[in-house]
Coordinates of C-alpha atoms in Angstrom, one line a residue:
M1 CA 24.1 -36.7 8.3
H2 CA 27.9 -37.3 8.0
T3 CA 27.4 -39.4 4.9
S4 CA 25.4 -36.6 3.3
L5 CA 28.2 -34.2 4.1
L6 CA 30.8 -36.5 2.5
Q7 CA 28.7 -36.8 -0.7
Y8 CA 28.4 -33.1 -0.9
Q9 CA 32.1 -32.5 -0.4
T10 CA 32.8 -35.1 -3.2
C11 CA 30.5 -33.2 -5.5
L12 CA 32.3 -29.9 -4.7
R13 CA 35.7 -31.4 -5.5
T14 CA 34.4 -32.6 -8.9
N15 CA 33.1 -29.1 -9.7
I16 CA 36.5 -27.6 -8.6
I17 CA 38.4 -29.9 -11.0
Q18 CA 36.0 -29.2 -13.8
S19 CA 36.3 -25.4 -13.2
T20 CA 40.1 -25.7 -13.1
S21 CA 40.1 -27.6 -16.4
S22 CA 37.9 -25.0 -18.0
L23 CA 40.3 -22.2 -16.9
A24 CA 43.2 -24.0 -18.6
V25 CA 41.2 -24.2 -21.9
G26 CA 40.4 -20.6 -21.8
S27 CA 37.9 -18.1 -20.5
N28 CA 35.6 -18.5 -23.5
T29 CA 35.1 -22.1 -22.8
R30 CA 34.4 -21.3 -19.1
N31 CA 31.9 -18.6 -20.0
S32 CA 30.1 -20.9 -22.5
N33 CA 29.6 -23.7 -19.9
S34 CA 27.0 -22.2 -17.5
K35 CA 26.9 -25.4 -15.4
L36 CA 30.4 -25.0 -14.0
L37 CA 30.7 -23.0 -10.7
D38 CA 33.2 -20.3 -10.0
P39 CA 35.6 -21.3 -7.3
I40 CA 34.5 -18.3 -5.1
D41 CA 30.9 -19.4 -5.5
I42 CA 31.9 -22.9 -4.5
L43 CA 33.6 -21.7 -1.3
R44 CA 30.5 -19.6 -0.5
I45 CA 28.1 -22.5 -1.0
T46 CA 30.4 -24.7 1.1
H47 CA 30.2 -22.2 3.9
L48 CA 26.4 -21.8 3.7
H49 CA 25.9 -25.6 3.7
K50 CA 28.2 -26.0 6.7
T51 CA 26.2 -23.2 8.5
R52 CA 22.9 -24.9 7.5
I53 CA 24.1 -28.3 8.8
S54 CA 25.3 -26.6 12.0
S55 CA 21.9 -24.9 12.4
N56 CA 20.0 -28.1 11.7
K57 CA 22.1 -29.9 14.2
M58 CA 21.4 -27.1 16.8
S59 CA 17.7 -27.2 16.1
T60 CA 17.7 -31.0 16.4
D61 CA 19.5 -30.6 19.7
I62 CA 16.9 -28.1 20.9
I63 CA 14.0 -30.3 19.9
E64 CA 15.7 -33.2 21.7
K65 CA 16.1 -30.9 24.7
L66 CA 12.4 -30.0 24.6
Y67 CA 11.4 -33.7 24.7
Q68 CA 13.8 -34.2 27.6
N69 CA 12.3 -31.3 29.5
Y70 CA 8.8 -32.7 28.8
G71 CA 9.9 -36.1 30.2
I72 CA 11.4 -34.4 33.3
L73 CA 8.2 -32.4 33.9
A74 CA 5.9 -35.3 33.2
D75 CA 7.8 -37.6 35.6
A76 CA 8.2 -35.0 38.4
K77 CA 4.6 -35.2 39.5
D78 CA 4.4 -33.5 42.9
D79 CA 7.9 -32.1 42.6
I80 CA 7.2 -30.4 39.3
S81 CA 7.4 -26.9 40.9
K82 CA 11.1 -27.5 41.4
H83 CA 11.7 -27.6 37.7
E84 CA 11.1 -24.0 36.7
K85 CA 14.4 -24.1 34.7
E86 CA 13.0 -26.7 32.3
Y87 CA 9.7 -24.9 31.9
M88 CA 11.6 -21.6 31.2
E89 CA 13.5 -23.4 28.4
I90 CA 10.2 -24.5 26.9
L91 CA 9.0 -20.9 27.0
A92 CA 12.2 -19.7 25.2
A93 CA 11.5 -22.2 22.4
V94 CA 8.7 -19.9 21.0
K95 CA 11.5 -17.9 19.4
G96 CA 12.9 -21.0 17.6
S97 CA 12.1 -23.0 14.5
D98 CA 8.6 -23.9 13.3
K99 CA 8.8 -27.3 14.8
E100 CA 10.1 -25.9 18.1
K101 CA 7.2 -23.5 18.2
R102 CA 4.6 -26.2 17.7
L103 CA 6.1 -28.3 20.4
A104 CA 6.5 -25.3 22.7
S105 CA 2.8 -24.5 22.2
Q106 CA 1.7 -27.9 23.4
F107 CA 4.1 -28.1 26.3
I108 CA 3.4 -24.6 27.6
A109 CA -0.3 -25.4 27.8
K110 CA 0.3 -28.9 29.2
F111 CA 2.2 -27.7 32.3
F112 CA 0.8 -24.2 32.6
H113 CA -1.1 -24.9 35.8
S114 CA 2.0 -26.2 37.5
F115 CA 3.9 -22.9 37.4
P116 CA 1.6 -20.1 38.7
N117 CA 4.6 -17.9 39.2
L118 CA 5.4 -18.0 35.5
A119 CA 1.7 -17.6 34.4
D120 CA 2.2 -14.2 32.9
Q121 CA 5.3 -15.2 31.0
A122 CA 3.6 -18.4 29.7
I123 CA 0.5 -16.5 28.5
E124 CA 2.6 -13.9 26.7
A125 CA 4.7 -16.7 25.1
Q126 CA 1.5 -18.4 23.9
F127 CA 0.1 -15.1 22.6
D128 CA 3.3 -14.6 20.6
L129 CA 2.6 -17.9 18.9
C130 CA -1.0 -16.9 18.2
E131 CA 0.5 -14.0 16.2
D132 CA 3.1 -16.0 14.3
D133 CA 3.5 -15.5 10.6
D134 CA 2.8 -19.2 10.0
V135 CA -0.9 -19.9 10.0
A136 CA -0.3 -23.5 11.0
I137 CA 1.6 -22.4 14.1
R138 CA -1.1 -19.9 14.9
K139 CA -3.9 -22.5 14.7
Q140 CA -1.9 -24.8 16.9
A141 CA -1.4 -22.1 19.6
I142 CA -5.1 -21.1 19.4
K143 CA -6.2 -24.8 19.9
D144 CA -3.9 -25.0 23.0
L145 CA -5.2 -21.8 24.7
P146 CA -8.3 -23.4 26.3
T147 CA -6.1 -25.9 28.1
M148 CA -4.4 -23.0 29.9
C149 CA -7.6 -21.9 31.6
K150 CA -9.2 -25.4 32.2
T151 CA -8.0 -25.4 35.8
N152 CA -7.0 -21.8 36.1
K153 CA -10.2 -19.9 35.6
E154 CA -8.7 -16.6 36.8
H155 CA -7.0 -16.4 33.4
T156 CA -10.2 -17.1 31.4
Q157 CA -11.1 -13.4 30.8
R158 CA -7.6 -12.6 29.6
I159 CA -7.5 -15.6 27.2
A160 CA -11.1 -14.8 26.0
D161 CA -9.9 -11.2 25.3
I162 CA -7.1 -12.4 23.0
L163 CA -9.3 -15.0 21.3
A164 CA -11.8 -12.2 20.6
Q165 CA -9.1 -10.1 18.9
L166 CA -8.1 -13.2 16.8
L167 CA -11.6 -13.2 15.3
Q168 CA -10.5 -10.5 12.9
S169 CA -8.5 -13.0 10.9
E170 CA -9.3 -13.3 7.2
D171 CA -8.6 -17.0 7.1
V172 CA -11.8 -18.9 7.4
T173 CA -10.2 -22.0 8.9
E174 CA -8.4 -19.9 11.5
I175 CA -11.7 -18.2 12.5
N176 CA -13.2 -21.7 12.9
V177 CA -10.4 -22.7 15.3
V178 CA -10.8 -19.4 17.2
T179 CA -14.6 -20.0 17.5
N180 CA -14.1 -23.6 18.7
S181 CA -11.6 -22.4 21.4
L182 CA -14.0 -19.7 22.5
L183 CA -16.8 -22.2 22.8
T184 CA -14.6 -24.5 24.8
I185 CA -13.7 -21.9 27.4
L186 CA -17.3 -20.6 27.4
K187 CA -18.5 -24.0 28.5
G188 CA -15.9 -24.1 31.2
D189 CA -16.2 -20.6 32.6
P190 CA -19.2 -18.7 31.1
K191 CA -18.9 -15.5 33.1
G192 CA -15.1 -15.2 32.6
T193 CA -15.4 -15.8 28.9
L194 CA -18.3 -13.3 28.5
A195 CA -16.4 -10.7 30.5
G196 CA -13.5 -11.0 28.1
L197 CA -15.7 -10.8 25.0
F198 CA -17.6 -7.8 26.2
S199 CA -14.3 -6.1 27.3
Q200 CA -13.0 -6.4 23.7
I201 CA -16.3 -5.1 22.3
H202 CA -16.1 -2.0 24.4
Q203 CA -12.4 -1.5 23.7
S204 CA -12.9 -1.8 20.0
T205 CA -15.2 1.2 20.2
D206 CA -13.5 3.3 22.9
S207 CA -9.9 3.1 21.7
E208 CA -8.4 5.7 19.4
V209 CA -8.2 3.2 16.6
T210 CA -11.5 1.5 16.4
N211 CA -11.7 -2.1 15.3
E212 CA -15.2 -2.6 13.8
V213 CA -14.4 -6.1 12.6
V214 CA -13.6 -7.4 16.1
R215 CA -16.7 -5.7 17.6
E216 CA -19.0 -7.0 14.9
R217 CA -17.7 -10.6 15.1
C218 CA -17.8 -10.7 18.8
I219 CA -21.4 -9.5 19.0
K220 CA -22.4 -12.0 16.3
F221 CA -20.6 -14.8 18.1
L222 CA -22.5 -13.9 21.3
A223 CA -25.9 -13.7 19.6
T224 CA -25.5 -17.0 17.9
K225 CA -23.6 -19.2 20.3
V226 CA -25.0 -18.2 23.6
K227 CA -28.5 -19.2 22.5
Q228 CA -27.2 -22.5 21.1
L229 CA -25.5 -23.4 24.4
G230 CA -28.7 -22.6 26.3
R231 CA -29.2 -22.3 30.0
E232 CA -27.4 -25.5 30.7
V233 CA -24.2 -23.6 30.1
I234 CA -25.3 -19.9 30.6
N235 CA -26.1 -19.8 34.3
K236 CA -27.9 -16.9 36.1
E237 CA -24.7 -15.1 36.9
A238 CA -23.6 -15.2 33.3
E239 CA -27.1 -14.2 32.1
E240 CA -27.1 -11.1 34.4
L241 CA -23.7 -10.1 32.9
I242 CA -25.2 -10.4 29.4
I243 CA -28.1 -8.2 30.3
V244 CA -25.9 -5.5 31.9
E245 CA -23.4 -5.4 29.1
C246 CA -26.0 -5.5 26.3
K247 CA -27.6 -2.5 27.8
K248 CA -24.3 -0.7 27.6
I249 CA -23.8 -1.6 24.0
L250 CA -27.3 -0.3 23.1
E251 CA -26.1 3.2 24.2
D252 CA -23.8 3.2 21.1
V253 CA -25.0 0.8 18.5
V254 CA -25.5 0.5 14.8
A255 CA -28.2 -1.4 12.8
E256 CA -26.9 -4.9 12.5
E257 CA -25.6 -4.9 16.1
F258 CA -29.0 -3.8 17.3
E259 CA -30.5 -6.9 15.7
Y260 CA -28.1 -9.2 17.5
I261 CA -28.3 -7.4 20.9
M262 CA -32.1 -7.5 20.9
E263 CA -32.0 -11.2 20.1
L264 CA -29.8 -11.8 23.1
L265 CA -31.9 -9.6 25.4
T266 CA -35.2 -11.2 24.3
W267 CA -33.6 -14.6 24.9
S268 CA -32.7 -13.6 28.4
R269 CA -35.0 -13.5 31.4
L270 CA -36.2 -10.1 30.3
G271 CA -38.1 -11.7 27.4
K272 CA -39.9 -14.2 29.7
T273 CA -41.9 -11.9 32.0
P274 CA -44.2 -8.9 31.5
A275 CA -41.9 -6.8 33.7
G276 CA -38.9 -7.8 31.7
K277 CA -40.7 -7.1 28.4
K278 CA -41.7 -3.7 29.6
E279 CA -38.0 -3.0 30.3
L280 CA -37.1 -4.1 26.8
V281 CA -39.8 -1.9 25.4
Q282 CA -38.4 1.1 27.2
L283 CA -34.9 0.3 25.9
V284 CA -36.2 0.2 22.3
A285 CA -38.3 3.4 22.9
A286 CA -35.2 5.2 24.1
L287 CA -33.5 4.5 20.7
A288 CA -36.5 5.0 18.4
L289 CA -38.8 7.5 19.9
T290 CA -36.8 10.8 19.9
P291 CA -39.2 13.7 19.2
N292 CA -36.4 16.3 19.4
D293 CA -34.5 14.3 16.7
W294 CA -37.4 13.7 14.3
H295 CA -36.3 13.8 10.7
P296 CA -39.1 12.5 8.4
E297 CA -37.1 13.4 5.3
D298 CA -34.1 11.2 6.4
P299 CA -34.5 7.6 5.1
E300 CA -32.0 6.3 7.6
Y301 CA -34.0 7.8 10.5
I302 CA -37.2 6.2 9.2
D303 CA -35.3 2.9 8.9
R304 CA -34.3 3.2 12.5
I305 CA -37.9 3.7 13.6
I306 CA -39.0 0.7 11.6
Q307 CA -36.4 -1.7 12.9
C308 CA -36.8 -0.6 16.5
S309 CA -40.6 -0.9 16.3
Q310 CA -40.4 -4.3 14.7
H311 CA -38.5 -5.5 17.7
A312 CA -41.0 -4.0 20.1
L313 CA -44.0 -5.5 18.4
P314 CA -43.6 -9.1 19.7
L315 CA -43.2 -7.7 23.2
F316 CA -46.7 -6.0 23.3
S317 CA -49.6 -7.8 24.9
T318 CA -52.5 -7.1 27.2
Q319 CA -49.9 -6.8 30.0
V320 CA -47.4 -4.7 28.1
D321 CA -49.1 -1.8 26.3
S322 CA -47.9 0.0 23.2
T323 CA -49.3 3.4 24.2
Q324 CA -45.9 5.2 24.0
F325 CA -45.3 4.0 20.5
V326 CA -48.9 4.8 19.3
N327 CA -48.5 8.3 20.7
F328 CA -45.3 8.8 18.8
F329 CA -46.7 7.5 15.5
C330 CA -49.8 9.7 15.7
D331 CA -48.0 12.8 16.9
H332 CA -45.0 12.7 14.6
I333 CA -45.1 10.1 11.8
L334 CA -48.7 10.2 10.7
K335 CA -49.0 14.0 11.1
N336 CA -46.0 14.3 8.7
W337 CA -47.2 11.6 6.4
N338 CA -46.6 13.5 3.2
N339 CA -43.1 14.4 4.3
I340 CA -42.0 10.8 4.9
A341 CA -38.9 10.0 2.8
T342 CA -39.5 7.2 0.3
T343 CA -37.1 5.2 -1.8
E344 CA -37.7 3.6 -5.2
G345 CA -38.6 -0.1 -4.9
N346 CA -39.4 0.0 -1.2
D347 CA -42.8 1.0 0.2
I348 CA -41.7 2.5 3.4
K349 CA -45.1 3.9 4.1
L350 CA -46.7 0.5 3.9
E351 CA -44.2 -0.9 6.3
L352 CA -45.0 2.0 8.8
L353 CA -48.7 1.4 8.4
K354 CA -48.3 -2.3 9.1
I355 CA -46.3 -1.6 12.3
F356 CA -48.8 1.0 13.4
A357 CA -51.8 -1.3 12.8
E358 CA -50.3 -4.1 14.8
M359 CA -49.3 -1.9 17.8
T360 CA -52.8 -0.3 18.1
E361 CA -54.2 -3.7 19.1
F362 CA -52.5 -3.4 22.5
C363 CA -52.7 0.3 23.0
G364 CA -53.8 1.7 26.4
D365 CA -55.7 4.9 27.2
L366 CA -54.6 7.8 25.0
D367 CA -54.5 11.5 25.8
N368 CA -56.5 13.6 23.4
L369 CA -57.9 10.5 21.6
Q370 CA -60.0 12.7 19.3
S371 CA -56.9 14.4 17.8
K372 CA -55.2 11.0 17.2
V373 CA -58.3 9.5 15.6
D374 CA -58.5 12.6 13.3
T375 CA -54.9 12.1 12.3
V376 CA -55.5 8.4 11.4
Y377 CA -58.7 9.5 9.6
D378 CA -56.7 11.9 7.4
V379 CA -54.1 9.3 6.4
L380 CA -56.9 6.8 5.6
M381 CA -58.6 9.3 3.3
N382 CA -55.4 9.4 1.2
Y383 CA -56.0 5.7 0.3
L384 CA -59.8 5.6 -0.1
P385 CA -61.0 6.5 -3.7
E386 CA -63.6 9.1 -4.1
A387 CA -67.0 7.8 -5.1
P388 CA -68.0 8.8 -8.6
V389 CA -70.9 11.3 -9.0
E390 CA -74.3 9.9 -9.9
G391 CA -74.0 11.0 -13.5
E392 CA -70.8 9.0 -13.9
S393 CA -72.3 6.0 -12.3
A394 CA -75.3 6.1 -14.7
N395 CA -72.9 6.4 -17.7
D396 CA -71.0 3.4 -16.5
K397 CA -74.1 1.3 -16.6
E398 CA -74.9 2.1 -20.3
G399 CA -73.6 -0.3 -22.8
D400 CA -71.2 -3.2 -22.4
K401 CA -67.6 -2.5 -21.8
T402 CA -64.6 -4.7 -22.4
E403 CA -62.6 -6.0 -19.6
D404 CA -59.7 -3.6 -20.4
S405 CA -61.9 -0.6 -20.4
K406 CA -63.4 -1.7 -17.1
A407 CA -60.0 -2.1 -15.6
N408 CA -59.0 1.4 -16.8
A409 CA -62.2 2.8 -15.4
E410 CA -61.6 1.4 -11.9
P411 CA -59.5 3.5 -9.6
S412 CA -56.2 2.2 -8.3
L413 CA -57.0 0.9 -4.8
Q414 CA -54.1 0.0 -2.5
F415 CA -55.7 -2.7 -0.5
S416 CA -52.8 -3.3 1.9
H417 CA -52.7 0.4 2.9
V418 CA -56.4 0.5 3.3
E419 CA -56.5 -2.6 5.5
C420 CA -53.7 -1.3 7.8
T421 CA -55.1 2.2 8.2
L422 CA -58.7 1.1 8.6
F423 CA -57.7 -1.5 11.2
A424 CA -55.8 1.2 13.2
L425 CA -58.8 3.5 13.1
H426 CA -61.1 0.7 14.1
S427 CA -58.8 -0.2 17.1
L428 CA -58.5 3.4 18.4
C429 CA -62.3 4.0 18.0
R430 CA -63.0 0.9 20.0
K431 CA -61.8 2.8 23.1
S432 CA -64.4 5.4 22.6
P433 CA -67.0 4.5 19.9
E434 CA -68.6 7.9 19.9
V435 CA -65.3 9.6 18.9
L436 CA -66.0 9.0 15.2
S437 CA -69.5 10.4 15.3
T438 CA -68.4 13.8 16.8
D439 CA -68.1 15.3 13.3
Q440 CA -71.1 14.1 11.3
A441 CA -69.8 15.7 8.1
K442 CA -66.5 13.8 8.3
L443 CA -68.4 10.6 9.1
K444 CA -70.6 11.1 6.1
T445 CA -67.6 11.7 3.8
L446 CA -65.9 8.6 5.2
R447 CA -68.9 6.4 4.7
L448 CA -69.3 7.6 1.1
R449 CA -65.8 6.5 0.3
L450 CA -66.1 3.3 2.3
Q451 CA -69.3 2.4 0.5
Y452 CA -67.5 2.8 -2.9
T453 CA -64.5 0.9 -1.6
A454 CA -66.7 -1.9 -0.4
R455 CA -68.3 -2.1 -3.8
L456 CA -64.8 -2.5 -5.4
T457 CA -63.6 -5.0 -2.9
Q458 CA -66.7 -7.1 -3.3
G459 CA -66.0 -7.2 -7.0
Y460 CA -62.5 -8.4 -6.4
I461 CA -63.7 -10.9 -3.8
K462 CA -66.0 -12.5 -6.4
K463 CA -63.2 -12.8 -8.9
L464 CA -60.7 -14.0 -6.4
K465 CA -63.0 -16.7 -5.0
E466 CA -63.3 -18.2 -8.4
V467 CA -59.5 -18.6 -8.5
T468 CA -59.2 -19.9 -5.0
N469 CA -62.0 -22.4 -5.4
S470 CA -60.5 -23.8 -8.6
K471 CA -56.9 -24.0 -7.2
K472 CA -57.7 -25.0 -3.6
H473 CA -57.1 -28.7 -4.2
S474 CA -54.1 -28.2 -6.5
S475 CA -50.8 -29.4 -5.0
E476 CA -48.9 -26.6 -6.7
M477 CA -50.0 -23.1 -7.4
S478 CA -48.3 -20.3 -9.3
E479 CA -47.1 -17.3 -7.5
E480 CA -49.8 -15.2 -9.2
N481 CA -52.5 -17.5 -7.8
K482 CA -51.0 -17.4 -4.3
L483 CA -51.1 -13.6 -4.5
K484 CA -54.7 -13.7 -5.4
I485 CA -55.5 -15.9 -2.5
T486 CA -53.7 -13.5 -0.1
A487 CA -55.6 -10.6 -1.7
L488 CA -58.9 -12.4 -0.9
N489 CA -58.0 -12.3 2.8
T490 CA -57.1 -8.7 2.7
T491 CA -60.3 -7.6 0.9
S492 CA -62.4 -9.7 3.3
N493 CA -60.8 -8.0 6.3
I494 CA -61.6 -4.6 4.7
N495 CA -65.2 -5.5 4.2
T496 CA -65.6 -6.7 7.8
L497 CA -64.1 -3.5 9.2
I498 CA -66.3 -1.3 6.9
R499 CA -69.5 -3.0 8.1
D500 CA -68.8 -1.9 11.7
I501 CA -68.6 1.8 10.6
F502 CA -71.9 1.6 8.8
R503 CA -73.8 0.7 12.0
T504 CA -75.7 3.4 13.7
P505 CA -74.0 4.5 15.8
P506 CA -70.7 3.1 14.5
S507 CA -69.6 0.0 16.5
F508 CA -66.2 -1.5 16.7
K509 CA -66.8 -5.0 18.0
S510 CA -65.6 -7.2 15.1
K511 CA -62.2 -8.9 15.5
V512 CA -60.1 -9.6 12.5
Q513 CA -56.7 -11.0 12.0
L514 CA -54.4 -8.7 10.0
S515 CA -53.6 -10.3 6.7
F516 CA -49.8 -10.1 7.2
H517 CA -49.8 -11.2 10.8
T518 CA -48.4 -14.7 10.5
K519 CA -47.5 -15.4 14.2
K520 CA -50.2 -18.0 14.8
S521 CA -49.9 -21.3 16.5
E522 CA -50.3 -24.6 14.6
K523 CA -53.5 -25.2 16.5
E524 CA -54.9 -21.9 15.3
A525 CA -53.9 -22.7 11.7
L526 CA -55.7 -26.1 11.9
T527 CA -58.8 -24.4 13.4
V528 CA -58.8 -22.0 10.5
Q529 CA -58.6 -24.8 8.0
S530 CA -61.5 -26.6 9.7
D531 CA -63.6 -23.4 9.6
E532 CA -62.9 -23.1 5.9
K533 CA -64.1 -26.6 5.2
E534 CA -67.3 -25.9 7.2
T535 CA -67.9 -22.7 5.2
E536 CA -67.5 -24.6 2.0
S537 CA -70.0 -27.3 3.0
A538 CA -72.5 -24.7 4.0
G539 CA -72.4 -23.3 0.4
Q540 CA -71.4 -19.9 -1.0
K541 CA -73.1 -17.0 0.7
R542 CA -73.7 -13.9 -1.4
H543 CA -72.2 -10.7 0.0
Q544 CA -74.8 -8.1 0.8
P545 CA -73.9 -4.6 -0.6
I546 CA -72.9 -2.1 2.1
T547 CA -75.1 1.0 1.9
F548 CA -76.3 3.8 4.2
D549 CA -79.9 2.4 4.2
K550 CA -79.3 -1.3 4.6
G551 CA -76.0 -1.5 6.6
D552 CA -77.8 -1.4 9.9
N553 CA -80.1 -4.3 9.1
V554 CA -77.3 -6.9 9.3
S555 CA -77.3 -8.4 12.8
P556 CA -74.2 -8.0 15.0
E557 CA -74.1 -11.8 15.3
K558 CA -73.8 -12.2 11.5
R559 CA -71.1 -9.6 11.3
A560 CA -69.1 -11.2 14.0
R561 CA -69.3 -14.5 12.2
S562 CA -68.2 -12.8 9.0
G563 CA -65.2 -11.5 10.8
D564 CA -64.4 -14.9 12.3
R565 CA -64.3 -16.5 8.9
N566 CA -61.5 -14.2 7.8
L567 CA -59.1 -15.2 10.6
K568 CA -56.6 -16.8 8.1
M569 CA -52.9 -16.8 7.9
Y570 CA -51.4 -15.2 4.8
T571 CA -49.2 -12.5 3.4
P572 CA -50.2 -9.0 2.2
P573 CA -51.0 -8.7 -1.5
S574 CA -48.6 -7.3 -4.0
G575 CA -48.5 -6.5 -7.7
K576 CA -51.9 -5.6 -8.9
Y577 CA -53.5 -5.6 -5.4
S578 CA -50.9 -3.3 -3.9
S579 CA -48.8 -1.8 -6.6
R580 CA -46.3 -0.1 -4.4
F581 CA -45.5 -3.0 -2.2
T582 CA -42.3 -5.0 -3.1
G583 CA -42.5 -7.6 -0.4
N584 CA -38.8 -8.0 -0.1
Y585 CA -37.1 -6.2 2.9
S586 CA -34.4 -8.8 3.6
G587 CA -30.7 -8.0 3.7
R588 CA -28.9 -5.1 5.2
G589 CA -31.1 -2.2 4.1
R590 CA -29.4 0.7 2.4
G591 CA -25.7 1.3 2.6
G592 CA -23.2 0.3 5.2
Y593 CA -23.1 1.0 8.9
G594 CA -20.7 3.9 9.0
R595 CA -22.4 6.0 11.6
R596 CA -22.1 4.9 15.1
D597 CA -24.0 7.7 17.0
F598 CA -27.3 5.9 17.0
R599 CA -29.3 8.4 18.9
N600 CA -28.3 11.6 17.2
N601 CA -27.5 10.8 13.7
G602 CA -29.4 7.6 13.1
A603 CA -28.1 4.6 11.2
P604 CA -29.2 2.6 8.2
F605 CA -31.4 -0.2 9.4
R606 CA -32.1 -3.7 8.1
R607 CA -35.8 -4.2 7.6
R608 CA -37.5 -7.6 8.3
S609 CA -38.8 -9.7 5.6
N610 CA -42.5 -9.2 4.9
Y611 CA -44.7 -12.2 5.1

């Protein structure tokens, strides 16, 4: 260091001599030589360099002192509490140079547990480092935070709280460090860490200046990491805390948060028992089923109902009924069917019908069943084409028509909508088969349309089977052919349901698997494949036309078997077979999540992907 100073002083002397010589020659020479320094500048540089040398020497002394203090504390062992002075000097180093700060961060955490009287000061000092301008220092301090609560769990909640705030960083590497530190303390003290995270979630909403980023990232962290750690880490006490706090969050939640919170609650013990599932259903119903806040013209409100209902669907079973949801759909959604807000590119109504069809399967006893069946009947009639008059039918038979003219003559039939609505009607009528026969005029009108619909579907089935049989053994199929295969399943379901209505009196004993219902076990899927092979080996069986006169001649056993053959796993048709269905509901839905008053104003919701 002294050698460097002597060299610098020699350089300065040379510059002074050159500057003096230039002054003797004249000011023009001095001005033209920009490399020569003014004597005043030389004195200023000399002063700054001496100051820098002095500062570096002081910093070096402090660093040496830090290492000395570390050695004293490390060697003190049982007498370490007598060396508060040395620990205080380490705490003071957080105001020093970058190297001093990095050393201080490590030393503060290392000896934190030995000075309980200085715990608050130590934590504040470490927090100061977590907010340093230098990202490297911040990351070092964040890494050292878990050490401070390793043996001092009473500080876990406070440290988790500050780590939660640090999740708002825009630096990806820093966020990764914060996440790792949170995981470390979560494994060591689950309840304390969760308490700190939930505290920050509530503060981010309740404070005058809300921090949506912190809240959103905390909730996302909980939803993803808690399930990854599993019950080996998340004990019963921590799980109860999750349930209690998640219920509070649901009181004031937006769309994406709702997704995460429901995932957590479903993962908890509530999602494992019928009683717990009933509780979850009630939580969802409180958010979705608000008759006094029904706005069919508001797309955001409809989105909310869709998202909430989708989370309720997996909870329904023979032990957890869907009656409350079915009542709401019949009394409010289906009765206002023509007022439902729709958006270009998304078939909201199809999504609602799919949800309604699924939930009717586990519906309990309904009040005023006749009224609800009539409501579903009215919606179904919107999607069933009117049968042509006899004169038109005769004209259709005269002469040969090209394929294009036939296609133009055939009405546009939305098979997906028909399947959902017909399935829902079938499910509700099963509770009281005579309910559909109460009004014979309506039943006759329904049968006329269903007879024509069955004729159309049988025509499609014939064409689609040709495609499926030719492509069944192909390793790769085009998207168009896949859609045709799924359409075959949809039309088969429709035919099975129609046959029940043509019995006298109508019977609703057939069981079909909704075409879009993909939640089947591997064993069930293998069984279906086996059944398909058996059907192939038995040969093709010609579909018998459905008519008023011959519909009753088909035995119940044959109808039941026909229904069983259609228990296949596939997705709803699109394109030609359901022109208004886009089949892509992934992503965040429409717009951002600006509104927070979930119950009163609604919020844009993310819809599930359709399968």
